[in-house]
XYZ file of C-alpha atoms in Angstrom:
736
model
C 0.075 0.102 0.008
C 1.447 3.464 -0.933
C 2.394 5.723 1.814
C 0.413 8.854 2.886
C 1.775 12.126 4.124
C -0.094 13.643 7.258
C 0.238 17.290 8.746
C 0.786 16.979 12.691
C 1.446 20.551 14.321
C 3.491 21.810 11.190
C 5.615 18.826 10.689
C 5.126 16.509 7.731
C 5.280 12.825 8.824
C 5.181 9.969 6.010
C 2.985 7.114 7.259
C 3.930 3.845 5.468
C 1.509 0.912 6.219
C 2.385 -2.542 4.948
C 0.152 -5.295 5.148
C 1.401 -8.862 4.550
C -1.789 -10.849 5.226
C -5.664 -10.761 5.384
C -7.127 -7.289 6.324
C -9.712 -7.986 8.837
C -12.068 -5.363 10.403
C -13.529 -6.743 13.613
C -15.778 -4.383 15.198
C -19.065 -2.920 13.837
C -19.203 -0.513 16.693
C -16.570 1.697 14.974
C -17.851 5.174 13.271
C -17.092 6.038 9.814
C -14.519 8.493 10.798
C -12.176 5.655 12.236
C -10.752 2.925 10.196
C -8.699 0.367 12.502
C -6.515 -2.216 10.552
C -4.652 -5.130 12.230
C -1.897 -6.971 10.946
C -1.547 -10.689 11.444
C 1.857 -10.169 12.643
C 1.582 -10.923 16.377
C 3.082 -8.302 18.947
C 4.747 -9.276 22.369
C 2.608 -9.254 25.420
C 3.080 -6.228 27.721
C 1.867 -4.977 30.839
C 1.805 -1.300 31.976
C 0.210 0.805 34.891
C -1.714 3.577 34.162
C -4.216 5.578 36.687
C -4.136 2.870 39.002
C -4.951 0.329 36.654
C -2.729 -2.664 35.179
C -3.058 -2.797 31.465
C -1.796 -5.650 29.174
C -1.824 -5.950 25.436
C -1.207 -9.248 23.498
C -3.182 -12.240 21.930
C -5.104 -13.880 24.668
C -7.374 -16.126 22.671
C -4.804 -17.230 19.942
C -6.600 -15.734 16.981
C -3.649 -13.941 15.845
C -5.231 -10.249 16.864
C -4.264 -8.540 19.847
C -6.852 -7.815 22.734
C -6.206 -5.610 26.026
C -6.428 -7.055 29.371
C -7.329 -4.539 32.353
C -7.301 -5.403 35.701
C -7.376 -9.226 34.521
C -10.575 -8.523 32.108
C -9.972 -9.171 28.452
C -11.502 -6.576 25.982
C -11.582 -6.696 22.148
C -11.523 -3.638 19.951
C -14.950 -2.040 19.925
C -15.724 -3.327 23.434
C -17.420 -1.048 26.017
C -15.327 -0.746 29.520
C -15.999 1.303 32.350
C -13.141 2.931 34.290
C -13.492 4.776 37.659
C -16.923 5.515 36.684
C -16.356 6.460 33.034
C -17.764 4.547 30.109
C -15.028 4.096 26.972
C -15.066 2.433 23.934
C -11.751 0.151 23.604
C -9.636 1.109 20.482
C -6.364 -0.832 20.113
C -4.067 0.717 18.034
C -2.306 -1.028 15.187
C -0.817 1.809 13.110
C 1.579 4.565 13.503
C -0.653 7.563 13.311
C -4.234 6.667 15.105
C -7.115 9.044 15.726
C -9.669 8.742 18.220
C -13.401 9.329 17.729
C -15.506 12.434 19.051
C -16.746 9.929 21.881
C -14.815 8.619 24.964
C -12.327 6.295 23.796
C -10.024 4.008 25.813
C -7.135 3.896 23.202
C -3.829 1.216 23.674
C -0.950 1.972 21.896
C 1.824 -0.332 20.369
C 5.451 -1.354 21.753
C 6.758 0.944 19.027
C 6.292 4.699 18.557
C 2.936 5.972 18.066
C 0.918 9.164 17.378
C -2.326 8.905 18.856
C -4.966 11.597 18.842
C -7.891 11.278 20.883
C -9.919 13.949 19.326
C -13.172 15.159 21.160
C -14.606 13.146 24.312
C -13.066 12.344 27.501
C -10.362 9.784 26.428
C -7.895 7.475 28.237
C -4.838 6.914 26.420
C -2.117 4.372 26.980
C 1.349 4.821 24.789
C 2.919 1.449 25.975
C 6.536 1.196 24.980
C 9.063 3.170 22.627
C 8.896 7.100 22.126
C 5.289 8.097 21.996
C 3.312 11.392 20.939
C -0.436 11.474 22.856
C -2.781 14.290 22.273
C -5.835 14.250 24.082
C -7.663 16.725 22.141
C -6.839 18.507 18.932
C -9.473 20.813 18.382
C -9.698 24.085 16.246
C -12.896 26.205 15.509
C -11.914 28.305 12.523
C -13.712 31.634 12.001
C -17.016 32.193 13.922
C -18.465 32.262 17.425
C -17.399 28.751 18.691
C -17.787 26.934 21.889
C -14.929 24.304 22.221
C -14.518 21.756 24.927
C -11.411 19.693 25.019
C -12.736 17.139 27.443
C -11.101 15.373 30.542
C -8.457 13.244 29.333
C -5.896 10.462 31.043
C -2.765 9.938 29.172
C 0.159 7.580 30.067
C 3.207 7.628 28.175
C 5.057 4.720 30.178
C 8.758 3.988 29.094
C 10.211 5.889 26.335
C 10.700 9.435 25.158
C 7.158 10.726 24.822
C 5.326 13.946 24.397
C 2.024 14.223 25.928
C -0.555 16.930 25.252
C -3.892 17.367 27.179
C -5.454 19.818 25.004
C -4.540 21.505 21.989
C -7.363 24.034 20.848
C -7.672 27.081 18.682
C -10.567 29.207 18.337
C -9.769 31.152 15.288
C -11.365 34.530 14.549
C -14.882 35.388 16.486
C -15.958 35.318 19.993
C -15.176 32.108 21.417
C -15.417 30.145 24.533
C -12.951 27.276 24.956
C -12.491 24.844 27.862
C -9.393 22.778 27.957
C -10.532 20.431 30.227
C -9.125 18.464 33.387
C -6.188 16.250 32.081
C -3.956 13.774 33.937
C -0.624 12.906 32.122
C 1.792 10.335 33.220
C 5.119 10.646 31.390
C 6.682 7.438 32.714
C 10.334 6.875 32.666
C 12.861 8.546 30.284
C 12.611 12.407 29.211
C 9.143 13.549 28.557
C 7.527 16.566 27.555
C 3.874 17.072 29.324
C 1.799 19.827 28.022
C -1.587 20.204 30.000
C -3.265 22.667 28.003
C -2.586 24.801 24.747
C -5.370 27.037 23.901
C -5.398 30.064 21.378
C -8.115 32.392 21.177
C -6.948 34.573 18.123
C -9.084 37.514 17.148
C -12.079 38.565 18.998
C -13.656 38.410 22.432
C -12.838 34.940 24.124
C -13.296 33.268 27.086
C -10.303 30.659 27.633
C -10.230 28.163 30.562
C -7.194 26.103 31.040
C -8.718 23.840 33.469
C -7.085 21.871 36.108
C -4.330 19.728 35.047
C -1.914 16.893 36.781
C 1.153 16.197 35.247
C 3.710 13.718 36.286
C 7.049 13.444 34.722
C 8.476 10.210 36.394
C 12.196 9.540 36.142
C 14.393 11.332 33.562
C 14.429 14.642 32.274
C 11.082 16.208 31.718
C 9.306 19.387 30.444
C 6.105 19.760 32.006
C 3.514 22.758 31.248
C 0.272 23.168 33.084
C -1.488 25.583 30.849
C -0.411 27.860 27.559
C -2.870 30.194 26.741
C -2.828 32.842 24.211
C -5.935 35.492 23.889
C -4.747 37.255 20.945
C -6.489 40.520 19.784
C -9.649 41.570 21.525
C -11.215 41.582 25.029
C -10.293 38.263 26.717
C -11.132 36.458 29.853
C -8.393 34.120 30.525
C -8.052 31.471 33.394
C -5.195 29.262 33.484
C -6.818 26.554 35.889
C -5.278 24.781 38.994
C -2.171 22.793 37.978
C -0.332 20.086 39.904
C 3.159 19.152 38.297
C 5.475 16.300 39.566
C 9.039 16.507 38.010
C 10.252 13.119 39.814
C 13.938 12.441 39.537
C 15.912 13.812 36.847
C 16.623 17.474 35.392
C 12.859 18.978 35.152
C 11.381 22.323 33.985
C 7.939 22.564 35.245
C 5.787 25.745 34.041
C 2.607 26.116 36.022
C 0.956 28.680 33.745
C 2.124 30.509 30.386
C -0.209 33.019 29.502
C -0.358 35.936 27.054
C -3.394 38.398 26.789
C -2.224 40.388 23.503
C -3.425 43.798 22.999
C -7.069 44.702 24.457
C -8.582 44.578 27.499
C -7.883 41.350 29.569
C -8.678 39.756 32.857
C -6.012 36.947 33.142
C -5.822 34.697 36.361
C -2.883 32.216 36.434
C -4.361 29.778 39.020
C -3.434 28.193 41.906
C -0.216 25.675 41.126
C 1.375 23.242 42.982
C 4.739 21.991 41.506
C 7.479 19.492 42.792
C 10.744 19.330 41.220
C 11.956 16.298 43.200
C 15.466 15.129 43.008
C 17.885 16.447 40.384
C 18.379 20.014 38.826
C 14.908 22.007 38.574
C 13.605 24.957 36.959
C 9.917 25.896 38.403
C 7.982 28.309 37.307
C 4.597 29.155 39.066
C 2.790 31.883 36.818
C 4.457 33.373 33.451
C 1.756 35.993 32.451
C 1.973 38.935 30.051
C -1.100 41.414 29.649
C 0.444 43.278 26.474
C -0.962 46.674 25.652
C -4.569 47.871 26.904
C -6.216 47.995 30.508
C -5.384 44.611 32.166
C -6.424 42.884 35.312
C -3.753 40.036 36.250
C -3.739 37.694 38.850
C -0.760 35.364 39.493
C -2.644 32.860 41.450
C -1.280 31.202 45.051
C 1.499 29.077 44.009
C 3.300 26.254 46.029
C 6.795 25.220 44.461
C 8.877 22.313 46.057
C 12.204 21.984 44.394
C 13.513 19.012 46.390
C 17.352 17.885 46.323
C 19.356 19.680 43.896
C 20.081 22.969 42.038
C 16.800 24.507 41.722
C 15.344 27.780 40.090
C 11.776 28.505 41.570
C 9.767 31.598 40.477
C 6.267 31.989 42.083
C 4.882 34.745 39.635
C 6.315 36.353 36.652
C 4.023 38.849 35.564
C 4.439 41.980 33.296
C 1.689 44.439 32.342
C 3.422 46.372 29.600
C 1.562 49.550 28.251
C -1.813 50.621 29.498
C -3.327 50.897 33.053
C -2.933 47.715 34.954
C -3.843 45.974 37.979
C -1.425 43.213 38.969
C -1.429 40.950 41.777
C 1.331 38.475 42.137
C -0.194 35.974 44.515
C 0.930 34.315 47.725
C 3.463 31.795 46.987
C 5.058 29.367 49.080
C 8.686 28.214 47.698
C 10.654 25.456 49.015
C 14.215 24.963 47.538
C 15.253 21.709 49.673
C 19.054 20.545 49.951
C 21.353 22.417 47.276
C 21.957 25.483 45.598
C 18.774 27.467 45.136
C 17.222 30.475 43.409
C 13.607 31.511 45.022
C 11.780 34.460 43.527
C 8.378 35.073 45.317
C 6.811 37.785 42.696
C 8.582 39.347 39.771
C 6.157 42.216 38.477
C 6.598 45.054 35.888
C 3.807 47.430 35.364
C 5.593 49.388 32.361
C 3.813 52.659 31.201
C 0.420 53.881 32.530
C -1.479 54.062 35.942
C -0.704 50.570 37.667
C -1.834 49.042 40.926
C 0.704 46.182 41.426
C 0.583 43.966 44.546
C 3.556 41.500 45.264
C 1.815 38.959 47.466
C 2.639 37.323 50.731
C 5.446 35.266 50.011
C 7.028 32.301 52.109
C 10.564 30.964 50.909
C 12.484 28.227 52.293
C 16.183 27.972 51.098
C 17.087 24.501 52.818
C 20.436 23.551 53.204
C 23.163 24.902 50.643
C 23.727 28.267 49.085
C 20.499 30.023 48.440
C 19.156 33.031 46.905
C 15.899 34.127 48.185
C 13.968 37.299 46.625
C 10.507 37.943 48.239
C 9.440 40.563 45.602
C 10.922 42.235 42.658
C 8.703 44.923 41.451
C 9.203 47.556 38.701
C 6.547 50.192 38.153
C 7.823 51.818 35.203
C 6.619 55.588 34.051
C 3.463 56.858 35.438
C 1.492 57.164 38.506
C 2.098 53.750 40.661
C 0.679 52.128 43.737
C 2.950 49.164 44.437
C 2.893 46.838 47.420
C 5.552 44.278 48.076
C 3.601 41.946 50.556
C 4.648 40.487 53.630
C 7.499 38.051 53.189
C 8.828 35.288 55.161
C 12.191 34.099 54.094
C 14.224 31.160 55.545
C 17.687 30.850 54.331
C 18.676 27.546 56.312
C 22.043 26.178 56.421
C 24.999 27.350 53.724
C 25.737 30.760 52.436
C 22.558 32.614 51.681
C 21.398 35.979 50.021
C 17.854 36.969 50.908
C 15.905 40.032 49.808
C 12.431 40.857 51.228
C 11.425 43.209 48.838
C 13.303 44.935 45.624
C 11.110 47.357 44.144
C 11.447 50.361 41.783
C 8.798 53.106 41.116
C 10.129 54.879 38.239
C 9.108 58.237 36.908
C 5.827 59.823 38.161
C 4.159 59.924 41.345
C 4.168 56.577 43.126
C 3.248 54.961 46.503
C 5.408 52.112 47.581
C 5.359 50.051 50.331
C 7.784 47.198 51.632
C 5.729 45.090 53.460
C 6.409 43.587 56.738
C 9.448 41.112 56.383
C 10.634 38.432 58.397
C 14.249 36.995 57.371
C 16.026 34.168 58.937
C 19.608 33.572 57.311
C 20.163 30.281 59.652
C 23.905 29.045 59.779
C 26.480 30.114 57.196
C 27.444 33.598 55.666
C 24.333 35.435 55.027
C 23.213 38.617 53.485
C 19.729 39.999 54.381
C 17.794 42.916 53.014
C 14.487 43.868 54.579
C 13.328 46.158 52.007
C 14.833 47.587 49.041
C 12.793 50.391 47.496
C 13.955 53.276 45.086
C 11.552 55.765 43.850
C 13.276 57.601 41.063
C 11.874 60.832 39.356
C 8.557 62.150 40.724
C 6.553 62.515 43.993
C 6.911 59.300 46.015
C 5.581 57.955 49.110
C 7.787 55.289 50.174
C 7.368 52.918 53.127
C 10.187 50.566 54.038
C 7.810 48.290 56.233
C 8.573 46.694 59.833
C 11.398 44.150 59.049
C 12.597 41.224 61.754
C 16.060 39.902 60.200
C 17.836 36.788 62.068
C 21.662 36.354 61.029
C 22.001 33.170 62.876
C 25.630 31.808 63.407
C 28.309 32.840 60.640
C 29.352 36.255 59.117
C 26.150 38.178 58.460
C 25.080 41.365 56.631
C 21.806 42.652 57.544
C 19.811 45.561 56.255
C 16.645 46.909 57.736
C 15.714 49.322 54.987
C 17.445 50.541 51.827
C 15.272 53.263 50.267
C 15.965 56.041 47.948
C 13.466 58.944 46.780
C 15.555 60.789 44.035
C 14.228 63.929 42.730
C 10.920 65.226 43.693
C 8.662 65.611 46.661
C 8.971 62.367 48.789
C 7.690 61.042 51.629
C 9.861 58.167 52.957
C 9.370 55.979 55.933
C 11.921 53.396 57.015
C 10.176 51.372 59.051
C 10.655 49.681 62.372
C 13.313 47.210 62.272
C 14.813 44.469 64.313
C 17.899 42.965 63.582
C 19.735 40.035 65.284
C 23.174 39.158 63.957
C 23.947 36.307 66.317
C 27.344 34.680 66.539
C 30.001 35.568 64.296
C 31.204 38.699 62.454
C 28.161 40.773 61.493
C 27.127 44.024 59.914
C 23.850 45.532 60.811
C 21.970 48.559 59.143
C 18.790 49.419 60.698
C 17.644 51.988 57.916
C 19.703 53.409 54.964
C 17.710 56.262 53.312
C 18.567 58.774 50.809
C 15.793 61.804 49.767
C 17.770 62.841 46.748
C 17.011 66.286 45.383
C 13.699 68.065 46.448
C 11.715 68.489 49.757
C 11.616 65.678 51.482
C 10.295 64.192 54.756
C 12.225 61.209 55.857
C 11.625 59.056 59.126
C 14.182 56.315 59.856
C 12.138 54.236 62.268
C 12.807 52.781 65.299
C 15.573 50.065 65.153
C 16.741 47.731 67.758
C 20.039 46.116 66.847
C 21.778 43.061 68.684
C 25.227 42.351 67.484
C 25.444 39.139 69.821
C 28.886 37.411 69.973
C 31.789 38.506 67.430
C 33.142 41.525 65.947
C 30.203 43.821 65.112
C 29.256 47.003 63.076
C 25.795 48.332 64.306
C 24.498 51.214 62.375
C 21.062 52.641 63.789
C 20.067 54.890 61.148
C 22.047 56.294 58.080
C 19.989 59.399 56.582
C 21.124 61.346 53.807
C 19.043 64.674 53.000
C 21.482 65.879 50.154
C 20.279 69.359 48.660
C 17.067 71.161 49.842
C 15.165 71.817 53.169
C 15.028 68.577 54.874
C 13.773 67.303 58.141
C 15.467 63.793 59.311
C 14.442 61.569 62.329
C 16.818 58.970 63.096
C 14.453 57.417 65.253
C 15.061 55.949 68.856
C 17.874 53.143 68.766
C 18.596 50.710 71.453
C 22.033 49.008 71.034
C 23.443 46.171 72.950
C 27.296 45.701 72.516
C 27.092 42.134 74.413
C 28.403 42.007 77.830
C 31.508 39.800 78.793
C 32.259 39.564 75.309
C 36.237 39.502 74.283
C 35.456 41.519 71.147
C 35.961 45.172 70.108
C 32.519 46.615 68.917
C 31.984 49.913 66.802
C 28.349 51.365 67.675
C 27.276 54.295 65.995
C 23.744 55.340 67.227
C 22.655 57.880 64.592
C 24.223 59.611 61.832
C 22.679 62.497 59.638
C 24.515 64.226 56.952
C 23.827 67.237 54.842
C 20.666 68.084 56.852
C 20.565 71.606 56.334
C 17.474 71.994 58.800
C 17.747 68.864 61.083
C 15.604 67.827 63.990
C 17.781 65.628 66.588
C 15.232 63.944 68.768
C 16.941 60.793 69.615
C 17.105 58.757 72.964
C 19.901 56.098 72.150
C 21.471 54.276 75.019
C 24.802 52.275 74.950
C 25.041 49.796 77.711
C 27.801 47.396 77.808
C 30.087 45.814 80.445
C 33.245 47.641 81.184
C 35.369 44.887 80.736
C 35.839 44.810 76.530
C 36.550 47.862 75.081
C 33.478 49.789 73.693
C 33.206 52.709 71.341
C 30.091 54.585 71.579
C 29.721 57.530 69.570
C 26.950 59.967 69.662
C 26.117 62.705 67.541
C 22.754 63.654 69.323
C 21.428 65.990 71.707
C 19.556 64.313 74.846
C 16.971 65.630 77.266
C 18.727 64.604 80.808
C 16.105 66.368 82.874
C 13.255 69.068 83.332
C 14.143 71.793 85.933
C 11.185 73.580 87.434
C 10.347 75.954 90.275
C 6.900 75.972 89.459
C 4.757 79.212 88.506
C 2.891 80.019 91.712
C 4.050 83.353 93.570
C 7.061 83.164 95.698
C 7.498 85.365 98.757
C 10.954 87.195 99.733
C 12.821 84.759 101.689
C 10.736 81.632 100.823
C 12.226 78.238 99.511
C 12.319 77.292 95.871
C 11.902 73.808 94.503
C 14.349 72.682 91.955
C 13.158 69.412 90.243
C 14.994 67.042 88.014
C 12.583 64.812 85.759
C 14.573 62.030 84.023
C 13.844 61.256 80.541
C 16.120 58.379 79.686
C 16.095 54.721 80.534
C 19.373 54.514 82.336
C 19.820 56.127 85.991
C 21.663 59.469 85.919
C 24.644 60.369 88.370
C 25.160 64.092 88.953
C 28.388 64.614 90.855
C 28.458 68.391 91.247
C 25.039 70.521 91.433
C 25.902 74.565 92.416
C 23.554 77.477 91.952
C 25.114 80.924 91.708
C 23.351 83.940 92.880
C 23.049 87.222 91.321
C 25.798 88.297 93.686
C 28.066 85.573 92.431
C 27.947 83.679 95.555
C 28.263 79.704 94.813
C 25.966 77.658 96.874
C 26.591 73.825 96.447
C 24.260 70.897 97.263
C 25.060 69.317 100.589
C 24.900 65.687 99.561
C 26.909 64.365 96.452
C 26.482 62.437 94.410
C 22.891 62.499 93.292
C 21.293 59.396 91.616
C 18.292 60.335 89.646
C 16.397 57.284 88.854
C 15.606 55.862 85.113
C 12.668 57.855 84.028
C 12.161 59.250 87.449
C 12.588 62.562 89.504
C 14.812 64.273 92.041
C 13.901 67.537 93.860
C 16.242 70.078 95.531
C 15.194 72.759 98.128
C 17.147 75.818 97.496
C 18.574 77.089 99.940
C 17.913 74.645 102.336
C 19.881 71.808 100.643
C 22.532 74.153 99.530
C 25.802 75.442 101.530
C 27.960 78.556 101.055
C 27.810 82.367 101.540
C 24.733 84.425 100.951
C 22.637 81.269 99.863
C 19.315 82.740 99.930
C 16.204 83.970 98.135
C 16.495 87.614 99.483
C 18.207 88.883 96.076
C 16.308 89.256 92.877
C 18.142 88.703 89.687
C 19.480 85.705 87.555
C 20.600 82.298 89.136
C 22.519 80.002 87.225
C 22.336 76.407 87.815
C 25.470 74.105 86.846
C 25.448 70.164 87.053
C 28.141 68.069 86.271
C 27.467 64.413 85.665
C 29.649 61.277 85.552
C 29.666 60.873 81.790
C 30.082 64.409 80.344
C 31.476 68.162 80.709
C 29.969 70.692 82.957
C 26.309 71.517 81.842
C 24.818 74.989 82.601
C 21.489 76.418 82.396
C 20.366 79.734 83.305
C 16.910 80.873 84.911
C 15.747 84.219 85.993
C 13.360 85.059 89.013
C 11.913 88.454 88.340
C 10.446 89.935 92.043
C 7.778 92.214 91.388
C 6.198 94.459 94.409
C 2.511 93.918 94.136
C 0.277 97.263 95.596
C -1.532 96.292 98.795
C -4.833 97.337 96.999
C -4.423 94.639 94.297
C -2.613 91.944 96.237
C -3.974 92.366 99.725
C -0.368 92.017 101.027
C 3.449 92.807 99.720
C 4.216 89.826 97.638
C 6.576 88.197 95.118
C 5.309 86.734 91.803
C 7.702 84.424 89.913
C 7.388 84.646 86.425
C 9.178 81.371 85.051
C 11.236 78.670 86.293
C 10.969 76.032 83.633
C 14.029 74.955 81.438
C 15.466 71.990 79.806
C 18.777 70.931 80.929
C 20.210 69.093 77.884
C 23.393 67.302 77.493
C 25.410 65.613 74.546
C 28.326 63.322 75.019
C 30.804 61.442 73.189
C 32.360 58.392 75.085
C 35.075 56.451 73.740
C 36.792 53.183 75.451
C 35.966 51.494 78.497
C 33.129 54.362 79.625
C 35.778 57.218 80.093
C 34.821 60.463 78.509
C 36.876 61.485 75.579
C 35.584 64.442 73.919
C 34.102 67.988 74.221
C 30.332 68.810 73.960
C 28.319 71.464 72.526
C 25.042 71.829 74.651
C 21.985 74.163 73.533
C 19.709 74.754 76.025
C 15.807 76.078 75.967
């Protein structure tokens, strides 16, 4: 018989069937669209397992024609069979290229390479041995308004290098409704390519559903695609379905959803994917979506990716909106790297030009053992007015050398609102780089919030950065967040906030940081604020830095540093506490409120006592070694019981002149009295107050009296202390 050429997905395949003996057509139930031809050449009996069933093929009744045995029951071609509650018609393949019917077919291949197409209906296809290409549905609607359903197919490739396609559907021009069906594909051993749904809508207004696929690659090097959906030009609604992909052993590539909306106004949902790479070197992609031009709504779905052992690349959502006004949600991803060297990306989202609303999702990333790179959110807004939320990330690097990034976001040109989210990063053992938020606004008027970060360095040499934020040119509002950083054991570098406002009028808040260096040689920076040009207001935050007691190491502690702030308000209350044994360098460039002095505002009679009250505003006790009052006649009166311990956040009251000793120490003289206090940690500090005594007419006051017009002042001190708690510098003090 002469050969016949058939077109399969653009490839010309020549099929030659040579028949040596009598041609027999066995079943009267076969439709006109199917001709089944059997050769008298007997095939060897074989058995496979597919979807929980043991399936054998061979000549079980010695009539030189193959039958199929399913779970011990023999069926001939054309027989009806019930599997898992579904009724199928048995089809036994005898030629290289075999087409099913539009009904539900149970098709059993040969032990050689087959191309089997199920056509319409819910098909159960078994490829048997060698390298097979199995297609659950191959449907095309042409022009017009079509409703196309691919059916729910089960495909088993078994041993060999197989290509399994759940559904291949094209809608053509027109307004189409396309459903890919719920497919189950088993690749078996060797290197397989499994595609759950391949759907194209072309031009027109389409409704496309990829449906829920289950793909299992088995042993070998596999390519698994959950859904491949293309909307074409027009207004499309595209849903990728809920996919479950298992790579098995070997080097696998798993893609949950690959969706392109094309030009037009699109609504795209990637579905909820579960991807398991198994052992080997894997690449897992939860969602890959592009909206194209137009106004798009894109959702990446909630993905769960497990890389297993080996060197893995895991990407939860990869979404790009291109031009237009987009609403993009990356989904809530969970990624597990397992043992090995992993790259985990929670969300990768780009909005391009337009007015975009971008949400990165709430990501959970686990790197496991090995050298890992974990990225919670990587978001770029492009040109335009953007609202970007990075999501709340949880990153765990596990053992090994890790790089963890909570949020990586860029706003681009335009007026942006960017929030980094609340991140929790745990580096585990090893040498780690942990960055809570990394946000840059570029040109435009930006509102940027770094989020509240918690970073744990664990054992090893760590670099921890709470927030890294840059506003660039424009009118920016930048908030660094409240960071908590733990360096653990080892040599650590901890940075609470690093914020740059760029050119323009900026409002920058560094946040309240808590830094704990732990054991080892540490560098701790509470807030690093740079105002650059313009009139800036910089707040460094309230930092608490613990240098670790009884540690035989040298620590450098810098509470706050503010650079190029032309109008700087310093309102910090930083505390440096350490055991005096190790050498600790504590540098302060801040002004501290030590105590509030007050005599009250009530009238003071000549010769009556004056109450001097110190109200401590710091968390440590304040030790005053000298307290004097200088009278208007230059008499020096000294407090009679030194030293004075002002309790932490407490008060101390001295009565003048009763508690002071000296010559002419009384309140009989009007004028200015000067109080000077010397503390244990700083240079002498002075502040002046004036009592104006006024003689009040008897007709008004009823008696000769004194009215005190004021005795309220702030006693401020500033210290620079270096080395074993000894004072090493001069202080400039401003009083108010």
